[in-house]
mmCIF file of C-alpha atoms in Angstrom:
data_model
loop_
_atom_site.group_PDB
_atom_site.id
_atom_site.type_symbol
_atom_site.label_atom_id
_atom_site.label_comp_id
_atom_site.label_asym_id
_atom_site.label_seq_id
_atom_site.Cartn_x
_atom_site.Cartn_y
_atom_site.Cartn_z
ATOM 1 C CA MET E 314 43.470 7.820 -47.923
ATOM 2 C CA SER E 315 41.217 10.286 -46.156
ATOM 3 C CA LEU E 316 39.784 12.894 -48.434
ATOM 4 C CA PHE E 317 40.997 15.455 -45.883
ATOM 5 C CA ALA E 318 44.620 14.428 -46.156
ATOM 6 C CA VAL E 319 45.118 17.460 -48.427
ATOM 7 C CA THR E 320 43.679 20.942 -48.222
ATOM 8 C CA PRO E 321 40.103 20.777 -49.548
ATOM 9 C CA GLY E 322 39.761 22.270 -52.961
ATOM 10 C CA THR E 323 36.071 22.205 -53.849
ATOM 11 C CA ARG E 324 33.281 24.082 -52.194
ATOM 12 C CA ALA E 325 31.717 20.762 -51.086
ATOM 13 C CA ASP E 326 35.002 19.810 -49.429
ATOM 14 C CA GLU E 327 35.238 23.141 -47.688
ATOM 15 C CA GLU E 328 31.655 22.937 -46.395
ATOM 16 C CA LEU E 329 32.243 19.418 -45.091
ATOM 17 C CA VAL E 330 35.448 20.505 -43.271
ATOM 18 C CA ARG E 331 33.497 23.354 -41.730
ATOM 19 C CA ALA E 332 30.667 21.041 -40.684
ATOM 20 C CA LEU E 333 33.098 18.631 -39.068
ATOM 21 C CA ALA E 334 34.653 21.481 -37.127
ATOM 22 C CA THR E 335 31.447 23.188 -35.986
ATOM 23 C CA GLY E 336 28.682 20.573 -36.286
ATOM 24 C CA PRO E 337 25.978 19.647 -35.808
ATOM 25 C CA PHE E 338 26.410 15.890 -36.278
ATOM 26 C CA SER E 339 23.458 15.665 -38.693
ATOM 27 C CA LYS E 340 24.868 18.308 -41.038
ATOM 28 C CA ALA E 341 28.345 16.799 -41.087
ATOM 29 C CA LEU E 342 26.960 13.277 -41.736
ATOM 30 C CA SER E 343 24.635 14.514 -44.467
ATOM 31 C CA GLN E 344 27.445 16.403 -46.267
ATOM 32 C CA ALA E 345 29.801 13.460 -45.893
ATOM 33 C CA ILE E 346 27.285 11.102 -47.459
ATOM 34 C CA ASP E 347 26.598 13.527 -50.315
ATOM 35 C CA ARG E 348 30.340 14.019 -50.864
ATOM 36 C CA SER E 349 30.851 10.228 -51.026
ATOM 37 C CA GLY E 350 28.318 9.751 -53.810
ATOM 38 C CA LEU E 351 26.859 6.764 -51.971
ATOM 39 C CA GLY E 352 23.079 6.393 -51.566
ATOM 40 C CA LEU E 353 21.682 5.350 -48.239
ATOM 41 C CA GLY E 354 20.997 1.867 -49.588
ATOM 42 C CA ARG E 355 24.640 1.373 -50.436
ATOM 43 C CA VAL E 356 25.747 2.792 -47.099
ATOM 44 C CA LYS E 357 23.403 0.331 -45.377
ATOM 45 C CA GLU E 358 24.851 -2.582 -47.403
ATOM 46 C CA ARG E 359 28.446 -1.706 -46.583
ATOM 47 C CA LEU E 360 27.637 -1.403 -42.888
ATOM 48 C CA ALA E 361 25.936 -4.780 -43.043
ATOM 49 C CA ARG E 362 29.032 -6.332 -44.615
ATOM 50 C CA ALA E 363 31.012 -4.951 -41.669
ATOM 51 C CA GLY E 364 28.591 -6.647 -39.267
ATOM 52 C CA VAL E 365 26.347 -3.721 -38.270
ATOM 53 C CA SER E 366 22.662 -3.616 -39.221
ATOM 54 C CA ILE E 367 21.274 -0.097 -39.572
ATOM 55 C CA SER E 368 18.154 0.630 -41.611
ATOM 56 C CA THR E 369 18.007 3.288 -44.278
ATOM 57 C CA THR E 370 15.235 4.964 -42.266
ATOM 58 C CA THR E 371 17.555 5.312 -39.284
ATOM 59 C CA LEU E 372 20.338 6.668 -41.472
ATOM 60 C CA SER E 373 17.908 9.166 -42.931
ATOM 61 C CA TYR E 374 16.839 10.268 -39.460
ATOM 62 C CA TRP E 375 20.460 10.708 -38.441
ATOM 63 C CA ARG E 376 21.278 12.931 -41.388
ATOM 64 C CA THR E 377 18.197 15.103 -40.916
ATOM 65 C CA GLY E 378 18.667 15.438 -37.156
ATOM 66 C CA ARG E 379 15.414 13.604 -36.370
ATOM 67 C CA THR E 380 17.271 11.153 -34.162
ATOM 68 C CA ARG E 381 20.910 10.719 -33.042
ATOM 69 C CA PRO E 382 23.020 7.571 -32.512
ATOM 70 C CA GLU E 383 22.955 6.598 -28.872
ATOM 71 C CA ARG E 384 23.046 2.840 -28.441
ATOM 72 C CA PRO E 385 26.401 0.955 -28.553
ATOM 73 C CA GLU E 386 25.499 -0.654 -31.900
ATOM 74 C CA SER E 387 24.652 2.755 -33.359
ATOM 75 C CA LEU E 388 27.948 4.258 -32.129
ATOM 76 C CA ARG E 389 29.745 1.347 -33.688
ATOM 77 C CA ALA E 390 28.030 2.146 -36.950
ATOM 78 C CA VAL E 391 29.193 5.792 -36.695
ATOM 79 C CA ALA E 392 32.796 4.622 -36.279
ATOM 80 C CA LEU E 393 32.443 2.494 -39.404
ATOM 81 C CA LEU E 394 30.888 5.442 -41.260
ATOM 82 C CA GLU E 395 33.924 7.553 -40.538
ATOM 83 C CA ASP E 396 36.086 5.008 -42.344
ATOM 84 C CA LEU E 397 33.553 4.284 -45.073
ATOM 85 C CA LEU E 398 33.095 7.979 -45.903
ATOM 86 C CA GLY E 399 36.804 8.768 -45.733
ATOM 87 C CA LEU E 400 36.608 10.990 -42.640
ATOM 88 C CA PRO E 401 39.178 11.461 -39.908
ATOM 89 C CA PRO E 402 38.880 8.984 -37.035
ATOM 90 C CA ALA E 403 36.358 10.067 -34.323
ATOM 91 C CA SER E 404 35.337 13.172 -36.323
ATOM 92 C CA LEU E 405 31.668 12.282 -36.289
ATOM 93 C CA ARG E 406 31.692 10.742 -32.823
ATOM 94 C CA ASP E 407 33.221 13.892 -31.360
ATOM 95 C CA LEU E 408 30.279 15.905 -32.651
ATOM 96 C CA LEU E 409 27.885 13.649 -30.725
ATOM 97 C CA HIS E 410 29.427 14.825 -27.454
ATOM 98 C CA ARG E 411 28.817 18.495 -28.179
ATOM 99 C CA PRO E 412 25.699 20.160 -26.720
ATOM 100 C CA GLU E 413 22.922 20.669 -29.220
ATOM 101 C CA SER E 414 21.115 23.922 -29.923
ATOM 102 C CA GLU E 415 17.667 24.144 -28.360
ATOM 103 C CA ARG E 416 15.970 23.731 -31.739
ATOM 104 C CA SER E 417 18.061 20.677 -32.702
ATOM 105 C CA ALA E 418 17.546 19.093 -29.299
ATOM 106 C CA ILE E 419 13.798 19.573 -29.459
ATOM 107 C CA ARG E 420 13.585 18.064 -32.921
ATOM 108 C CA ARG E 421 15.566 14.956 -31.915
ATOM 109 C CA VAL E 422 13.257 12.112 -30.919
ATOM 110 C CA VAL E 423 14.119 8.899 -29.059
ATOM 111 C CA GLY E 424 12.348 5.624 -29.658
ATOM 112 C CA TRP E 425 9.329 4.517 -27.674
ATOM 113 C CA ASP E 426 11.192 1.433 -26.589
ATOM 114 C CA ARG E 427 13.486 3.637 -24.490
ATOM 115 C CA LEU E 428 10.485 4.794 -22.455
ATOM 116 C CA TRP E 429 8.267 1.685 -22.298
ATOM 117 C CA ASP E 430 9.098 -1.919 -21.540
ATOM 118 C CA PRO E 431 9.250 -3.796 -24.895
ATOM 119 C CA ARG E 432 6.757 -6.321 -23.487
ATOM 120 C CA GLU E 433 4.155 -3.601 -22.960
ATOM 121 C CA PRO E 434 1.156 -3.829 -25.347
ATOM 122 C CA VAL E 435 1.084 -0.025 -25.416
ATOM 123 C CA LEU E 436 4.068 0.041 -27.754
ATOM 124 C CA SER E 437 2.162 -1.387 -30.675
ATOM 125 C CA VAL E 438 -0.737 0.967 -29.995
ATOM 126 C CA LEU E 439 1.593 3.985 -29.917
ATOM 127 C CA HIS E 440 3.188 2.953 -33.214
ATOM 128 C CA SER E 441 -0.255 2.664 -34.821
ATOM 129 C CA PHE E 442 -0.911 6.396 -34.431
ATOM 130 C CA GLU E 443 0.120 8.282 -37.570
ATOM 131 C CA SER E 444 1.925 11.059 -35.721
ATOM 132 C CA ALA E 445 3.249 9.091 -32.752
ATOM 133 C CA ASP E 446 6.546 8.035 -34.291
ATOM 134 C CA GLU E 447 7.177 11.364 -35.999
ATOM 135 C CA PRO E 448 5.833 14.129 -33.756
ATOM 136 C CA SER E 449 4.181 16.926 -35.701
ATOM 137 C CA VAL E 450 3.994 19.247 -32.709
ATOM 138 C CA VAL E 451 6.771 19.291 -30.113
ATOM 139 C CA LEU E 452 6.740 20.386 -26.481
ATOM 140 C CA LEU E 453 8.293 23.696 -25.438
ATOM 141 C CA SER E 454 6.796 23.841 -21.951
ATOM 142 C CA LEU E 455 4.794 21.363 -19.832
ATOM 143 C CA HIS E 456 2.967 22.182 -16.607
ATOM 144 C CA GLU E 457 0.875 19.449 -15.027
ATOM 145 C CA SER E 458 -1.002 19.178 -11.756
ATOM 146 C CA LEU E 459 -1.848 15.901 -10.153
ATOM 147 C CA TYR E 460 -4.455 15.617 -7.383
ATOM 148 C CA VAL E 461 -4.429 12.977 -4.624
ATOM 149 C CA GLY E 462 -7.530 12.504 -2.451
ATOM 150 C CA ALA E 463 -7.940 11.906 1.266
ATOM 151 C CA ASP E 464 -8.140 8.169 0.561
ATOM 152 C CA ARG E 465 -4.639 8.321 -1.019
ATOM 153 C CA THR E 466 -5.939 7.678 -4.516
ATOM 154 C CA LEU E 467 -5.133 9.749 -7.618
ATOM 155 C CA THR E 468 -8.275 11.622 -8.628
ATOM 156 C CA ARG E 469 -7.397 13.789 -11.607
ATOM 157 C CA GLN E 470 -4.602 15.250 -13.724
ATOM 158 C CA ARG E 471 -4.654 18.695 -15.342
ATOM 159 C CA VAL E 472 -2.117 19.548 -18.047
ATOM 160 C CA ARG E 473 -1.100 22.728 -19.871
ATOM 161 C CA GLU E 474 1.322 22.323 -22.787
ATOM 162 C CA VAL E 475 3.017 24.965 -24.943
ATOM 163 C CA VAL E 476 3.750 23.299 -28.285
ATOM 164 C CA ARG E 477 5.371 24.261 -31.578
ATOM 165 C CA ALA E 478 4.323 22.927 -34.973
ATOM 166 C CA THR E 479 6.972 21.257 -37.115
ATOM 167 C CA ASP E 480 6.782 20.894 -40.871
ATOM 168 C CA GLU E 481 4.926 17.597 -40.728
ATOM 169 C CA PRO E 482 1.468 17.522 -42.413
ATOM 170 C CA VAL E 483 -0.365 15.707 -39.543
ATOM 171 C CA GLN E 484 -0.695 17.963 -36.523
ATOM 172 C CA THR E 485 -1.607 15.980 -33.441
ATOM 173 C CA ARG E 486 -0.155 15.220 -30.011
ATOM 174 C CA VAL E 487 -0.307 11.674 -28.698
ATOM 175 C CA VAL E 488 -0.612 11.367 -24.888
ATOM 176 C CA ALA E 489 -0.790 8.317 -22.662
ATOM 177 C CA LEU E 490 -1.791 7.837 -19.065
ATOM 178 C CA ARG E 491 -1.818 4.745 -16.857
ATOM 179 C CA GLY E 492 -4.138 4.058 -13.951
ATOM 180 C CA CYS E 493 -3.325 1.982 -10.881
ATOM 181 C CA ALA E 494 -5.542 -1.077 -11.240
ATOM 182 C CA PRO E 495 -6.169 -3.390 -14.207
ATOM 183 C CA GLY E 496 -9.555 -2.832 -15.757
ATOM 184 C CA SER E 497 -9.882 0.849 -14.872
ATOM 185 C CA PRO E 498 -8.032 3.187 -17.249
ATOM 186 C CA PRO E 499 -8.257 6.972 -16.705
ATOM 187 C CA LYS E 500 -10.751 8.991 -18.758
ATOM 188 C CA LEU E 501 -10.074 12.075 -20.864
ATOM 189 C CA VAL E 502 -12.795 14.428 -19.586
ATOM 190 C CA ALA E 503 -11.900 17.922 -20.834
ATOM 191 C CA THR E 504 -9.807 19.726 -23.429
ATOM 192 C CA ARG E 505 -9.138 23.374 -24.271
ATOM 193 C CA TYR E 506 -7.579 24.830 -27.426
ATOM 194 C CA CYS E 507 -7.565 21.291 -28.861
ATOM 195 C CA VAL E 508 -10.038 18.462 -29.374
ATOM 196 C CA PRO E 509 -9.716 14.675 -28.822
ATOM 197 C CA GLY E 510 -8.993 12.599 -31.840
ATOM 198 C CA ARG E 511 -8.559 8.846 -31.938
ATOM 199 C CA THR E 512 -8.501 7.250 -28.483
ATOM 200 C CA GLU E 513 -7.506 3.698 -27.541
ATOM 201 C CA MET E 514 -8.155 2.026 -24.207
ATOM 202 C CA LEU E 515 -5.956 -0.794 -23.011
ATOM 203 C CA THR E 516 -8.299 -1.916 -20.290
ATOM 204 C CA GLU E 517 -6.241 -4.748 -18.747
ATOM 205 C CA GLN E 518 -3.203 -2.491 -18.548
ATOM 206 C CA ALA E 519 -5.263 0.455 -17.192
ATOM 207 C CA LEU E 520 -3.903 2.609 -20.045
ATOM 208 C CA ILE E 521 -5.473 5.258 -22.236
ATOM 209 C CA VAL E 522 -3.748 6.597 -25.371
ATOM 210 C CA SER E 523 -5.315 9.608 -27.047
ATOM 211 C CA GLU E 524 -4.381 12.028 -29.741
ATOM 212 C CA LEU E 525 -5.067 15.744 -29.356
ATOM 213 C CA VAL E 526 -5.754 17.884 -32.418
ATOM 214 C CA PRO E 527 -5.395 21.691 -32.418
ATOM 215 C CA ASN E 528 -8.586 23.666 -33.024
ATOM 216 C CA ARG E 529 -7.069 24.944 -36.289
ATOM 217 C CA MET E 530 -4.162 24.027 -38.557
ATOM 218 C CA LEU E 531 -0.872 25.488 -37.307
ATOM 219 C CA ALA E 532 1.720 26.972 -39.597
ATOM 220 C CA PRO E 533 5.227 25.429 -39.362
ATOM 221 C CA GLY E 534 7.033 27.011 -36.447
ATOM 222 C CA GLU E 535 3.834 28.382 -34.918
ATOM 223 C CA THR E 536 3.374 28.129 -31.162
ATOM 224 C CA ALA E 537 0.080 27.068 -29.549
ATOM 225 C CA ILE E 538 -1.392 25.856 -26.234
ATOM 226 C CA PHE E 539 -2.977 22.532 -25.459
ATOM 227 C CA GLU E 540 -4.887 22.012 -22.169
ATOM 228 C CA TYR E 541 -6.493 18.745 -21.136
ATOM 229 C CA GLU E 542 -7.718 16.852 -18.084
ATOM 230 C CA PHE E 543 -7.922 13.202 -17.147
ATOM 231 C CA GLU E 544 -9.910 11.611 -14.312
ATOM 232 C CA TYR E 545 -8.697 8.450 -12.568
ATOM 233 C CA THR E 546 -11.388 5.790 -12.135
ATOM 234 C CA ASP E 547 -9.762 2.945 -10.165
ATOM 235 C CA GLY E 548 -9.928 4.234 -6.581
ATOM 236 C CA VAL E 549 -6.661 2.483 -5.670
ATOM 237 C CA PRO E 550 -4.013 4.229 -3.504
ATOM 238 C CA ASP E 551 -0.783 5.049 -5.362
ATOM 239 C CA ASP E 552 2.634 6.378 -4.429
ATOM 240 C CA ARG E 553 4.211 7.335 -7.785
ATOM 241 C CA TYR E 554 3.716 9.351 -10.951
ATOM 242 C CA ASP E 555 5.963 9.825 -14.005
ATOM 243 C CA ARG E 556 6.024 11.600 -17.355
ATOM 244 C CA ARG E 557 7.864 10.226 -20.397
ATOM 245 C CA PHE E 558 9.739 12.639 -22.727
ATOM 246 C CA ARG E 559 10.702 11.593 -26.244
ATOM 247 C CA HIS E 560 12.622 14.779 -26.998
ATOM 248 C CA SER E 561 14.362 17.502 -25.043
ATOM 249 C CA THR E 562 11.985 20.080 -23.539
ATOM 250 C CA PRO E 563 13.004 23.512 -22.270
ATOM 251 C CA GLU E 564 10.927 23.355 -19.104
ATOM 252 C CA TYR E 565 8.770 21.001 -17.084
ATOM 253 C CA LEU E 566 6.789 21.717 -13.900
ATOM 254 C CA LEU E 567 5.091 18.945 -11.951
ATOM 255 C CA GLU E 568 2.961 19.803 -8.965
ATOM 256 C CA ILE E 569 1.151 17.258 -6.789
ATOM 257 C CA HIS E 570 -1.723 18.396 -4.615
ATOM 258 C CA PHE E 571 -2.191 16.112 -1.603
ATOM 259 C CA ALA E 572 -5.372 16.324 0.440
ATOM 260 C CA PRO E 573 -4.416 18.082 3.757
ATOM 261 C CA GLU E 574 -5.816 15.190 5.792
ATOM 262 C CA ALA E 575 -3.635 12.597 3.880
ATOM 263 C CA MET E 576 -0.092 13.952 3.618
ATOM 264 C CA PRO E 577 2.837 11.614 2.770
ATOM 265 C CA SER E 578 5.683 11.252 5.258
ATOM 266 C CA SER E 579 8.253 11.934 2.503
ATOM 267 C CA CYS E 580 8.487 12.704 -1.216
ATOM 268 C CA HIS E 581 11.266 12.862 -3.815
ATOM 269 C CA SER E 582 11.677 13.623 -7.478
ATOM 270 C CA TYR E 583 13.830 11.622 -9.907
ATOM 271 C CA ARG E 584 14.998 11.131 -13.469
ATOM 272 C CA ILE E 585 15.316 7.823 -15.376
ATOM 273 C CA ASP E 586 17.181 7.796 -18.684
ATOM 274 C CA HIS E 587 15.885 4.457 -19.879
ATOM 275 C CA VAL E 588 12.855 2.388 -18.778
ATOM 276 C CA SER E 589 15.120 -0.200 -17.169
ATOM 277 C CA GLY E 590 17.599 2.302 -15.765
ATOM 278 C CA PRO E 591 18.170 3.502 -12.196
ATOM 279 C CA GLU E 592 16.734 6.663 -10.660
ATOM 280 C CA ARG E 593 19.075 9.655 -11.026
ATOM 281 C CA ASP E 594 18.995 13.280 -9.817
ATOM 282 C CA VAL E 595 17.037 12.136 -6.804
ATOM 283 C CA ALA E 596 15.978 15.163 -4.702
ATOM 284 C CA ASP E 597 13.805 15.540 -1.635
ATOM 285 C CA VAL E 598 10.621 17.501 -2.233
ATOM 286 C CA PRO E 599 9.288 19.675 0.635
ATOM 287 C CA LEU E 600 5.767 18.846 1.835
ATOM 288 C CA SER E 601 3.193 21.293 3.225
ATOM 289 C CA THR E 602 -0.542 21.346 3.699
ATOM 290 C CA LEU E 603 -0.485 24.908 2.383
ATOM 291 C CA SER E 604 1.054 24.250 -1.065
ATOM 292 C CA PRO E 605 1.592 21.401 -3.555
ATOM 293 C CA ALA E 606 4.729 19.339 -3.828
ATOM 294 C CA ILE E 607 6.669 20.816 -6.745
ATOM 295 C CA ALA E 608 9.460 19.606 -9.029
ATOM 296 C CA PHE E 609 10.698 22.001 -11.742
ATOM 297 C CA THR E 610 13.238 21.045 -14.392
ATOM 298 C CA SER E 611 14.767 23.156 -17.138
ATOM 299 C CA ALA E 612 16.436 21.645 -20.223
ATOM 300 C CA VAL E 613 14.701 18.270 -19.766
ATOM 301 C CA THR E 614 16.508 15.497 -21.642
ATOM 302 C CA PRO E 615 14.716 12.496 -23.209
ATOM 303 C CA GLY E 616 13.693 9.993 -20.584
ATOM 304 C CA ILE E 617 11.327 9.670 -17.626
ATOM 305 C CA ARG E 618 10.721 12.315 -14.926
ATOM 306 C CA GLY E 619 8.584 11.836 -11.905
ATOM 307 C CA MET E 620 7.884 11.834 -8.174
ATOM 308 C CA THR E 621 7.374 9.109 -5.674
ATOM 309 C CA TRP E 622 6.143 9.431 -2.090
ATOM 310 C CA THR E 623 5.848 7.349 1.063
ATOM 311 C CA TRP E 624 2.629 7.056 3.041
ATOM 312 C CA PRO E 625 2.903 6.969 6.826
ATOM 313 C CA ALA E 626 2.049 3.633 8.419
ATOM 314 C CA GLU E 627 -1.582 3.453 9.373
ATOM 315 C CA SER E 628 -2.185 2.976 13.092
ATOM 316 C CA GLY E 629 -4.135 0.122 14.450
#
């Protein structure tokens, strides 16, 4: 019988009823697990007996709001948890459909495998960084400028980030950038308000992965600015750029500066929810020799945002 078949009598019951009514999902799940008296290890075992494999780490992330169930297997686990913890059917799943507060959304992090092809060597490199899997500073605002030369090649990227420190002890940002041609990764050439830390080059994949460390230790909740610049080194024409977001971000501005003598014939912005997913929110971007091509997004959700453009056919 559901423990809510009768009017709750204890304070714990009342708090759980309130959490199920108002959310967020993480709070309701955490209180339900505490109310059940089951440890995460026992919860994991019972889910496994029901045919769903969920690690205790994942369960811990769900109850703290670090991550949220999204995949079909995870949603199946939530349905089983409702029964296992004696909750009304769909009570936890309904909370997953409610909009999150800005703070909760920012703290929720999706896995790297949602943003990079699982066959990419960069995944193991990203996981090797101490703060890559558990971000210790999160993005509040991102403004980046990409420059394309008269020869149609990407020349440099300038980025300004507004970040907020979490309560994690290691305070670094991990950034990655891919070049166009194997053997020639971009180079991190300048930083401001932060300094480069560990840097890894995946030469054959034309990738650079670097951590950025603030000039001083930030207090939890403190806001800071990171600025940095990459130079492209391959000299190969390109027609696309994207940025990968692991958590929700309040605002993102991408501007692409094309050389006036080499303007594309068309340009559009897009969103991709998963590395293998289709382009969504496709929108034409106006082009002018007097200003950059601009795409601005508020309330960015986890996934991939970018622009692609078409070069006019060369005569002759």
